[in-house]
PDB file of C-alpha atoms in Angstrom:
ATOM      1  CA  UNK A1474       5.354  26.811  -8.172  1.00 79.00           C
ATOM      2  CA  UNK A1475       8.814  26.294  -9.407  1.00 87.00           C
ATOM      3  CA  UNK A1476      10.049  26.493 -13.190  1.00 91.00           C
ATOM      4  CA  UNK A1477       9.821  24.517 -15.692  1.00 92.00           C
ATOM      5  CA  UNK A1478      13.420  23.872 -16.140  1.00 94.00           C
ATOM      6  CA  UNK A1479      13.282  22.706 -12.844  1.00 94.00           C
ATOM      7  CA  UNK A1480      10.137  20.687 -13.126  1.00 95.00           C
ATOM      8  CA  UNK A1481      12.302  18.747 -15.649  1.00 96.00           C
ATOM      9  CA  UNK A1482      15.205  18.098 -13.925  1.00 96.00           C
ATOM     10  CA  UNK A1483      13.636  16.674 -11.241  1.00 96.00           C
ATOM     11  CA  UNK A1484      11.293  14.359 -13.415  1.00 97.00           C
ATOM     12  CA  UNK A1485      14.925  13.526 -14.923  1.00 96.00           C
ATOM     13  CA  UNK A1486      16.113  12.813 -11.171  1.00 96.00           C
ATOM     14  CA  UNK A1487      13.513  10.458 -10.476  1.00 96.00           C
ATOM     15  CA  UNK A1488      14.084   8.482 -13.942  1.00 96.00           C
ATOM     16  CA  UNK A1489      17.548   7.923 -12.923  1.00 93.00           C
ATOM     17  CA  UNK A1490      16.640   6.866  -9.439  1.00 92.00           C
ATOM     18  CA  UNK A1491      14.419   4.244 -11.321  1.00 93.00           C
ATOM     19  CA  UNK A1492      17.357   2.926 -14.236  1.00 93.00           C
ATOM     20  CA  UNK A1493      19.832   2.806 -11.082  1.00 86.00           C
ATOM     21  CA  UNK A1494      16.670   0.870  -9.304  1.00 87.00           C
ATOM     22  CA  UNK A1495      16.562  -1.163 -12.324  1.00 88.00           C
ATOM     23  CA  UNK A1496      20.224  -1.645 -11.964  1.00 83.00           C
ATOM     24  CA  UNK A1497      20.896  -2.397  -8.659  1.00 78.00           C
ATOM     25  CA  UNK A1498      17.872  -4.459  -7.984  1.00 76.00           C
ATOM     26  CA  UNK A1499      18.780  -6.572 -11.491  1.00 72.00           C
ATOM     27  CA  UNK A1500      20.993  -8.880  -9.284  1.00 71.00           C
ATOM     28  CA  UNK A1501      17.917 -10.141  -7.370  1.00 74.00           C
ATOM     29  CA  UNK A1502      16.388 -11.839 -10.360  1.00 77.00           C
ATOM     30  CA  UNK A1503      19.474 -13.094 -12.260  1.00 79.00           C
ATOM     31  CA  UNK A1504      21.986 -13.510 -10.134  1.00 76.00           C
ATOM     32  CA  UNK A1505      21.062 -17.438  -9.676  1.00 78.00           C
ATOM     33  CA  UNK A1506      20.473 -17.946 -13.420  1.00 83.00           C
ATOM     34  CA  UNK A1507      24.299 -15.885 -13.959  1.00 79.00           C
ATOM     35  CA  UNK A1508      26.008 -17.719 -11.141  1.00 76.00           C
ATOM     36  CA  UNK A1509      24.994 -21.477 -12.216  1.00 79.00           C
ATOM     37  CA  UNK A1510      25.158 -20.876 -16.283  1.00 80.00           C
ATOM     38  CA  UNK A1511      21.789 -20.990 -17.255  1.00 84.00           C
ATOM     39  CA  UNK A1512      21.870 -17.952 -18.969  1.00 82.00           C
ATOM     40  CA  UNK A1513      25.380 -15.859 -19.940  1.00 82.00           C
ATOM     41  CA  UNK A1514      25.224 -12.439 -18.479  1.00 78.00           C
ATOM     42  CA  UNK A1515      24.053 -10.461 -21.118  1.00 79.00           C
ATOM     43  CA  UNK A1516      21.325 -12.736 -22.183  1.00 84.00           C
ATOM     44  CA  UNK A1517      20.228 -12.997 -18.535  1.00 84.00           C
ATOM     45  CA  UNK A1518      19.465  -9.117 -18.391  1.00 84.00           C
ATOM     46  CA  UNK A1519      17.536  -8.454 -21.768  1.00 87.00           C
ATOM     47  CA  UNK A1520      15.574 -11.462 -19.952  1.00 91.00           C
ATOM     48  CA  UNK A1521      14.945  -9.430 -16.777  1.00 89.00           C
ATOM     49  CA  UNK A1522      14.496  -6.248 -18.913  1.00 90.00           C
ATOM     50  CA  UNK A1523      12.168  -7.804 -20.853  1.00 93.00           C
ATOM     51  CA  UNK A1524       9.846  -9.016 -17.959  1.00 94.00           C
ATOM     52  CA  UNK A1525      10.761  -5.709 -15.774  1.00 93.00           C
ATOM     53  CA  UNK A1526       8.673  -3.745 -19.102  1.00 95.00           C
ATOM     54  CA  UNK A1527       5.806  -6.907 -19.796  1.00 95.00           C
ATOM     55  CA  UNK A1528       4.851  -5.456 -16.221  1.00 94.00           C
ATOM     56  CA  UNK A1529       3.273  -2.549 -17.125  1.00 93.00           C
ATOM     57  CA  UNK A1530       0.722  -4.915 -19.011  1.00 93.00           C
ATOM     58  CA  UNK A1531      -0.242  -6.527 -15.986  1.00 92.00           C
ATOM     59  CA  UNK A1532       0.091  -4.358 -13.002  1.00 90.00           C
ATOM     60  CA  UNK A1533      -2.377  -1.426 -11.884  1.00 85.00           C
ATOM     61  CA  UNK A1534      -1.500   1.677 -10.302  1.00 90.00           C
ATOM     62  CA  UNK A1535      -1.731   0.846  -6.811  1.00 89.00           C
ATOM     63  CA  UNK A1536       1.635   1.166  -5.454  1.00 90.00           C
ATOM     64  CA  UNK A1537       2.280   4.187  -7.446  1.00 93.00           C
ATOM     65  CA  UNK A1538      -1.193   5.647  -5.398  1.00 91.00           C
ATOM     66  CA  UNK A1539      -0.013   4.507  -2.185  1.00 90.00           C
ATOM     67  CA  UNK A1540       3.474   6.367  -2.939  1.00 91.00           C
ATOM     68  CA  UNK A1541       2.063   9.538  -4.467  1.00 90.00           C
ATOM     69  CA  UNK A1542      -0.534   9.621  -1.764  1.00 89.00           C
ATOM     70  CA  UNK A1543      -0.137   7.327   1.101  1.00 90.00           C
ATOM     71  CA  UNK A1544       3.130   7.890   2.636  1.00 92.00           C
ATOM     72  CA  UNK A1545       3.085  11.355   3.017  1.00 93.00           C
ATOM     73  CA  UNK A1546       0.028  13.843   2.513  1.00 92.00           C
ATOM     74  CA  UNK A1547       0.038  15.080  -0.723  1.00 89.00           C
ATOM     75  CA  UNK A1548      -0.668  18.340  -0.090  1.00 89.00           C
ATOM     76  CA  UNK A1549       2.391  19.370   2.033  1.00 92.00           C
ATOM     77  CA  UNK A1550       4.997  17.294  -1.034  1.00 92.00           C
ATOM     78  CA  UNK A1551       6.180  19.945  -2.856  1.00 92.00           C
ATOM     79  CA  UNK A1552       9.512  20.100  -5.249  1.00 93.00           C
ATOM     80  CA  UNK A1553      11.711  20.006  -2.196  1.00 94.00           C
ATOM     81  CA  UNK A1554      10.546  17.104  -0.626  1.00 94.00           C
ATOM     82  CA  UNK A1555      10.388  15.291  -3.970  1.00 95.00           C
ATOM     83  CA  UNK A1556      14.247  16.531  -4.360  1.00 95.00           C
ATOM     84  CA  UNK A1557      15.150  15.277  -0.762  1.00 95.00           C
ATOM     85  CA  UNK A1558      13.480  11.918  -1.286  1.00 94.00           C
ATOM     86  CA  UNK A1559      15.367  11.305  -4.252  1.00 94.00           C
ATOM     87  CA  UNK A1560      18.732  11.981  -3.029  1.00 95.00           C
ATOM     88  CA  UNK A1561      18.532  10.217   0.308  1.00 92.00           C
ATOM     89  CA  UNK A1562      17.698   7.329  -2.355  1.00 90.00           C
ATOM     90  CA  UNK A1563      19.996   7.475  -5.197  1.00 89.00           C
ATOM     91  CA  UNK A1564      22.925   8.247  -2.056  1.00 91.00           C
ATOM     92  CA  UNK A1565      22.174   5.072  -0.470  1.00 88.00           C
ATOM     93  CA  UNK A1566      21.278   3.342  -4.098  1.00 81.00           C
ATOM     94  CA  UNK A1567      24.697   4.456  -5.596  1.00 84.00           C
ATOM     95  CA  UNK A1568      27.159   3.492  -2.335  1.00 88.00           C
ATOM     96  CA  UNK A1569      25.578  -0.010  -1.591  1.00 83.00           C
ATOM     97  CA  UNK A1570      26.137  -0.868  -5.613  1.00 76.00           C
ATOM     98  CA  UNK A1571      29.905   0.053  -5.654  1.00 80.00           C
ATOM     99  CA  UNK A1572      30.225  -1.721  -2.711  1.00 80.00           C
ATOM    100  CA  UNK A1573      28.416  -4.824  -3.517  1.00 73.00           C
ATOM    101  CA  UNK A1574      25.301  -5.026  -1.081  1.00 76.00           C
ATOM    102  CA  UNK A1575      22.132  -5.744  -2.044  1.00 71.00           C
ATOM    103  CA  UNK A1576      19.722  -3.944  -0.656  1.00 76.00           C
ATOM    104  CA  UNK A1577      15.962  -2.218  -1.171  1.00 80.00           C
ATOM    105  CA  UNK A1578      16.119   0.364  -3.534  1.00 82.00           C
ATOM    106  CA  UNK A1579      11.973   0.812  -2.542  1.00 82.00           C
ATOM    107  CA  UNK A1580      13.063   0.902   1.247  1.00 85.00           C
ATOM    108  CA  UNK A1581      15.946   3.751   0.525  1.00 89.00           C
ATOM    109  CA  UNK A1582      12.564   5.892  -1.127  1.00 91.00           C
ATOM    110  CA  UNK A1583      10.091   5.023   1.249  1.00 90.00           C
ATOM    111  CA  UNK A1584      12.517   5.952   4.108  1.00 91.00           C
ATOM    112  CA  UNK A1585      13.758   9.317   1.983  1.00 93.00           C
ATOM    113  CA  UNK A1586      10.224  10.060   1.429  1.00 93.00           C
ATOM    114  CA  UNK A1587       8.870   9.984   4.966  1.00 93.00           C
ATOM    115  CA  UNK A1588      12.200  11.933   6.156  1.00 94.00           C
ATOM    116  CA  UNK A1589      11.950  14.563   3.636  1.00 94.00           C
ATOM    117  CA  UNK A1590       8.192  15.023   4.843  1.00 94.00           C
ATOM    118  CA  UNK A1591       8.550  14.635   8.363  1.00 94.00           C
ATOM    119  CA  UNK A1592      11.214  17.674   8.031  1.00 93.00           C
ATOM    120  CA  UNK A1593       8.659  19.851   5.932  1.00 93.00           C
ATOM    121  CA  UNK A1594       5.670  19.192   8.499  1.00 92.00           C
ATOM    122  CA  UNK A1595       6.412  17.099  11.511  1.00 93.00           C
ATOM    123  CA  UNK A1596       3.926  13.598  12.149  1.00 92.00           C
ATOM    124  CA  UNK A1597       0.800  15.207  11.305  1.00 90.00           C
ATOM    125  CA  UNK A1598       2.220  15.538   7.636  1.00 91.00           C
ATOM    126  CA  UNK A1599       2.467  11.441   7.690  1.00 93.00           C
ATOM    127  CA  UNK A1600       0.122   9.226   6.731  1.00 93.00           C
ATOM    128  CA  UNK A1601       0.630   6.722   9.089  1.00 92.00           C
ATOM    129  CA  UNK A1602      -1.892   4.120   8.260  1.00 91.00           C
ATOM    130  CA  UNK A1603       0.270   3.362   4.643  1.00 89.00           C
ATOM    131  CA  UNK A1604       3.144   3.748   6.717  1.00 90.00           C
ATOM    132  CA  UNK A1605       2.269   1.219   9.188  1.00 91.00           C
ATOM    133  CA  UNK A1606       0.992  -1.045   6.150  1.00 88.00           C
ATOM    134  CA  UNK A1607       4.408  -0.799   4.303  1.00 87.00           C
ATOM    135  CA  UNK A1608       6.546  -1.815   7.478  1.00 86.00           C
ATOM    136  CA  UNK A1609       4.880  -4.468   7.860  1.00 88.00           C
ATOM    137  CA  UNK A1610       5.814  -5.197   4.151  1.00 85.00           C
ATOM    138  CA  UNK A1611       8.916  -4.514   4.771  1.00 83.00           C
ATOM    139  CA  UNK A1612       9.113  -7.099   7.500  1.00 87.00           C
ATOM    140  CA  UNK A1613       6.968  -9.827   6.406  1.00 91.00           C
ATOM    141  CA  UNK A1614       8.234 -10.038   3.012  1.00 87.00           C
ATOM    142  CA  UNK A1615      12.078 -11.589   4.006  1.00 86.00           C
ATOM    143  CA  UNK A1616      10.063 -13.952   6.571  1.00 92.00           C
ATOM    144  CA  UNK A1617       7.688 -15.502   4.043  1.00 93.00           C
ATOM    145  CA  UNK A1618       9.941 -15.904   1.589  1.00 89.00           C
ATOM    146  CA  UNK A1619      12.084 -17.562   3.568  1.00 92.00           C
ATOM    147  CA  UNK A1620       9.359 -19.953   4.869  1.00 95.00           C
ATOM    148  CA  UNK A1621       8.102 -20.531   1.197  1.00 94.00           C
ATOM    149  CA  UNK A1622      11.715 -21.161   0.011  1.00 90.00           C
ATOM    150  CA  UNK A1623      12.266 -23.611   2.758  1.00 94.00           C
ATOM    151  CA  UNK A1624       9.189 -25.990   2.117  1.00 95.00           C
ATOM    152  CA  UNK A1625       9.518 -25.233  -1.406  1.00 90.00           C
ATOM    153  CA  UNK A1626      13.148 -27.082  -1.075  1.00 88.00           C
ATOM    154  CA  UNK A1627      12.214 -29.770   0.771  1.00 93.00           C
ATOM    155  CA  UNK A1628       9.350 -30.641  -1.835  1.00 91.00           C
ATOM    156  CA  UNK A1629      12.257 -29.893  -5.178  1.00 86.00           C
ATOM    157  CA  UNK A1630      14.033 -32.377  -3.081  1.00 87.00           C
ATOM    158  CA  UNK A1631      11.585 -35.412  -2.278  1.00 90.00           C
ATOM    159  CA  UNK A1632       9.843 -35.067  -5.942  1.00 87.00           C
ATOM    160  CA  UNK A1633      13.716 -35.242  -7.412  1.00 85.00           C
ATOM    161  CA  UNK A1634      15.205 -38.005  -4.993  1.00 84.00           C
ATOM    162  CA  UNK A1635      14.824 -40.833  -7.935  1.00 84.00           C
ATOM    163  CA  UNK A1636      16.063 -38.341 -11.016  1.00 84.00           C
ATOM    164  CA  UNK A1637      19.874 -38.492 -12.011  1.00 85.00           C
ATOM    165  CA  UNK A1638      21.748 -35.084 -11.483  1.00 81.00           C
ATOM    166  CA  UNK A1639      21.639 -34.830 -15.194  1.00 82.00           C
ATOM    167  CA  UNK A1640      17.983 -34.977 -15.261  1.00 84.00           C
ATOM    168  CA  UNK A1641      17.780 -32.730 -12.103  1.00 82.00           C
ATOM    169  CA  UNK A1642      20.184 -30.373 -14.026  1.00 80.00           C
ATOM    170  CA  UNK A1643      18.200 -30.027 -16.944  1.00 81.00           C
ATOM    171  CA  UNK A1644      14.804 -29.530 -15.210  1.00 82.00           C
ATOM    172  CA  UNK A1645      15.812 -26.731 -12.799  1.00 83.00           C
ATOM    173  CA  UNK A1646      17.643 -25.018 -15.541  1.00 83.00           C
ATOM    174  CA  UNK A1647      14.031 -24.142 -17.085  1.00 83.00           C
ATOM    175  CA  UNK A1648      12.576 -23.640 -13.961  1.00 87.00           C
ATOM    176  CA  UNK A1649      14.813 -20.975 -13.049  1.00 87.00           C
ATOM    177  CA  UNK A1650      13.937 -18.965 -16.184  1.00 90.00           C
ATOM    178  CA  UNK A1651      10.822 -19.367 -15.524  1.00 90.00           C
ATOM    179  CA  UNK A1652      11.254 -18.045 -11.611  1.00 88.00           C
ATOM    180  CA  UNK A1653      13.590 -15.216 -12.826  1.00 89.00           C
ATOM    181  CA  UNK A1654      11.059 -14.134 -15.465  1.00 93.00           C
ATOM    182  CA  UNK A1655       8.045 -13.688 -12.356  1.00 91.00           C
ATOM    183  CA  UNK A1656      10.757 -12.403 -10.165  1.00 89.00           C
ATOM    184  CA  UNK A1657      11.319  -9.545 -12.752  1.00 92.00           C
ATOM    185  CA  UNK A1658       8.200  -9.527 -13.631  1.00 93.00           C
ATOM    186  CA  UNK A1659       6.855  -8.529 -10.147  1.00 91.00           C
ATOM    187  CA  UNK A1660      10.220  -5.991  -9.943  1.00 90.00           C
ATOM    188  CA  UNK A1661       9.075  -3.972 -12.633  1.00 91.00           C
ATOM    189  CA  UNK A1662       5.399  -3.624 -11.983  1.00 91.00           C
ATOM    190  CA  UNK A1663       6.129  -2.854  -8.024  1.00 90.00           C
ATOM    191  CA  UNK A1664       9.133  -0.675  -8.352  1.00 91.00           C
ATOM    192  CA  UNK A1665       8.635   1.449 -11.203  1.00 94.00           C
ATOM    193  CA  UNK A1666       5.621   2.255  -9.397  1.00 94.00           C
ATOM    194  CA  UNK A1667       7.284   3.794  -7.248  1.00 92.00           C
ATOM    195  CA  UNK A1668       9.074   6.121  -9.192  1.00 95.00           C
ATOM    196  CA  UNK A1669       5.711   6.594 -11.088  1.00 96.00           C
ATOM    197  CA  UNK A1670       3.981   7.823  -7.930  1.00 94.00           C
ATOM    198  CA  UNK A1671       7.008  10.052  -7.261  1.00 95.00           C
ATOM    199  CA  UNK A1672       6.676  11.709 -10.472  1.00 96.00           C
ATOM    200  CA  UNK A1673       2.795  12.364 -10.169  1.00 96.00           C
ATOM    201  CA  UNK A1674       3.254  13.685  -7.088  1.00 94.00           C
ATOM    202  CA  UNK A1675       5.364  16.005  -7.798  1.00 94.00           C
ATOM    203  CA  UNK A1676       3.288  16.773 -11.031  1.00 95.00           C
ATOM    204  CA  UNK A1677       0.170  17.397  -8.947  1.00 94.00           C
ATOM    205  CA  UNK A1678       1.990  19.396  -6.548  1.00 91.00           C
ATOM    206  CA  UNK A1679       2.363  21.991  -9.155  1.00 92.00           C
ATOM    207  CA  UNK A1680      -1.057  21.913 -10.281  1.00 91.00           C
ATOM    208  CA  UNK A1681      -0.357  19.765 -13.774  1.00 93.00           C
ATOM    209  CA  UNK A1682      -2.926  17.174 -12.904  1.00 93.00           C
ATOM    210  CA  UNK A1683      -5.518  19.229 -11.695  1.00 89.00           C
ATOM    211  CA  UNK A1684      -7.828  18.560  -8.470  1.00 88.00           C
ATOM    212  CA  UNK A1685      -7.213  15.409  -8.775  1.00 89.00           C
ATOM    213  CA  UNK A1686      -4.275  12.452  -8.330  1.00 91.00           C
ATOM    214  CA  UNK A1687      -3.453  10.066 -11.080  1.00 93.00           C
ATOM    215  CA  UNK A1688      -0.857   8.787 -13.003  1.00 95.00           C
ATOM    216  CA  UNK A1689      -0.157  10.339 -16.767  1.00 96.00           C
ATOM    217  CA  UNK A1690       0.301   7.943 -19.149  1.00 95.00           C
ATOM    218  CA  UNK A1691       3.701   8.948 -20.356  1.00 96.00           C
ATOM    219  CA  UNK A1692       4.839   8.956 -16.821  1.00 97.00           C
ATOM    220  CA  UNK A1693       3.833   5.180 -16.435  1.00 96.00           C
ATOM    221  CA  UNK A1694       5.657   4.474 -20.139  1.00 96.00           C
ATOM    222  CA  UNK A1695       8.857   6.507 -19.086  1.00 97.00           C
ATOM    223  CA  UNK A1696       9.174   4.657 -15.839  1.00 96.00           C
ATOM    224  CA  UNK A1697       8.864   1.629 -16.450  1.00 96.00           C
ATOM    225  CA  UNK A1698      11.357   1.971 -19.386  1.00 96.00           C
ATOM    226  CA  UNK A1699      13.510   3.555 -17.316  1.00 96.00           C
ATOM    227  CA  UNK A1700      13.445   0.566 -14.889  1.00 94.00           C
ATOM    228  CA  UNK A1701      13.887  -2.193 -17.862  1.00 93.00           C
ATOM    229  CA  UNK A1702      17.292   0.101 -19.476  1.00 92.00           C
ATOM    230  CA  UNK A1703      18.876  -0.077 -15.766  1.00 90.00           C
ATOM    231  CA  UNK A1704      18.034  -3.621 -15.741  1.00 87.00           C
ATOM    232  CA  UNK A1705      20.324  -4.304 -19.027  1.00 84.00           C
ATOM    233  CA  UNK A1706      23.266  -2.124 -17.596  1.00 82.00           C
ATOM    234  CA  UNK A1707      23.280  -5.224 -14.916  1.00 68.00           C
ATOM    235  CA  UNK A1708      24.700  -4.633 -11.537  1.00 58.00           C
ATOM    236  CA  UNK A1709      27.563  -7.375 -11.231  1.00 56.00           C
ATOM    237  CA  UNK A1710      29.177  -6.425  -8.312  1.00 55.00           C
ATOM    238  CA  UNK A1711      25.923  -7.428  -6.425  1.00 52.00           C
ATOM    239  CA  UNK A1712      25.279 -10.410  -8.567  1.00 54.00           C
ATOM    240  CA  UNK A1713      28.623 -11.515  -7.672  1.00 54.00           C
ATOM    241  CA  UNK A1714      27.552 -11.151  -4.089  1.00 55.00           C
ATOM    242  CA  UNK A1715      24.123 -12.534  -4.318  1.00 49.00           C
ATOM    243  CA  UNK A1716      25.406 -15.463  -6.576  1.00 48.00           C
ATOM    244  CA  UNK A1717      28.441 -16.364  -4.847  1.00 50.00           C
ATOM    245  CA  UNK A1718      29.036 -14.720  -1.746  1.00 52.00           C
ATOM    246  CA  UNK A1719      25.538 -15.645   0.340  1.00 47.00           C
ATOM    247  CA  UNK A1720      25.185 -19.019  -1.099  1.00 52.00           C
ATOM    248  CA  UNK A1721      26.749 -21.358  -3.201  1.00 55.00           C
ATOM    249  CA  UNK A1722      25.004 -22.320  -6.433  1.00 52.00           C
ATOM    250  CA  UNK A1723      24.393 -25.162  -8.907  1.00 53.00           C
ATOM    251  CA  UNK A1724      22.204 -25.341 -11.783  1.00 51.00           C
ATOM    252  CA  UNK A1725      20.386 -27.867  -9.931  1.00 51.00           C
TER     253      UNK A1725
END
């Protein structure tokens, strides 16, 4: 059992892993609505921080379940693991943002949580069937998109191949609010999950939640405010990147 004051602090730790998730991962759903001047910046992330916090309206708890129990056995997470996890997380979080790359804030906490637990009990600590599901996340994720966005092209493209670029321009301008809305929408309610199952995790290692795992309410309200705040500090050196510096946009 560890202190209170310590208990604390490392709830604290894991809500600032989840604003600086919030932050960094911001880029992903306005970064095309910034880049061609749909929205001006600061409009475009009260739009993502609104849909990052709708989230917890729609979403259950199962990604914070297969966090606070599927990655790593429960029962051998204690506050040093948790503390591990978070730093290998917010490290790689913190260096990729001032240098501009997006990347997986959920990846850089999976992969801090499994080495943190690997360390504290080898593989038989690791529950490798939700490891072996979330690779394959992981990896089939970028390829479908990619295969949806393709096709999805080619259709924008045939069904807009009579329509003037002004018309074009003022369709896809309301279509990308609407896409950045369910992109945020689907940030919030999968990674603040995350951080939720962290949390509880931690809180049932210490013996707050009893014999059994679930997520306290006020942990699933802090979290995903947390996430929606780090969304509104924006992350523009990665929206610059993801706006300007992979591909080149136009409102249409």
């Amino acid at each position: 059992m560890i202190s209170m004051t310590l208990l604390v602090a490392l709830v604290g730790f894991a809500l600032l892993f989840d604003f600086l998730n919030g932050m960094h991962d911001a880029a992903n759903s306005i970064a095309t609505v910034v880049s061609t001047r749909v929205l001006k910046p600061q409009y475009a992330v009260l739009w993502a921080a609104s849909f990052n916090f709708l989230a917890l309206f729609v979403f259950g708890e199962h990604v914070a379940n297969t966090v606070g129990k599927g990655i790593v056995d429960a029962q051998i997470i204690d506050a040093t693991v948790i503390w591990a996890a978070l730093c290998g997380a917010v490290f790689w979080n913190v260096a990729t943002w001032l240098l501009g790359i997006p990347s997986s804030s959920s990846h850089a906490l999976i992969g801090g949580l499994l080495g943190a637990g690997l360390s504290k009990a080898g593989l038989h600590g690791i529950v490798w069937s939700g490891i072996f599901k979330t690779v394959a996340g992981i990896f089939v994720a970028p390829a479908f998109g990619m295969i949806l966005a393709l096709f999805l092209v080619l259709a924008v493209a045939w069904t807009s191949m009579r329509l003037t670029p002004l018309a074009v321009d003022k369709r896809y301008r309301k279509l990308q609010l609407v896409s950045a809305a369910a992109y945020s929408l689907g940030h919030g309610g999968n990674d603040a999950q995350k951080t939720m199952g962290i949390i509880s995790v931690l809180l049932f290692s210490q013996g707050m939640l009893g014999d059994t795992f679930y997520v306290p309410l006020w942990v699933v309200l802090s979290c995903y405010g947390a996430i929606a705040l780090g969304t509104m500090s924006g992350g523009w050196r990665i929206v610059h990147t993801m706006g300007s510096k992979i591909t080149r946009l136009t409102p249409a």
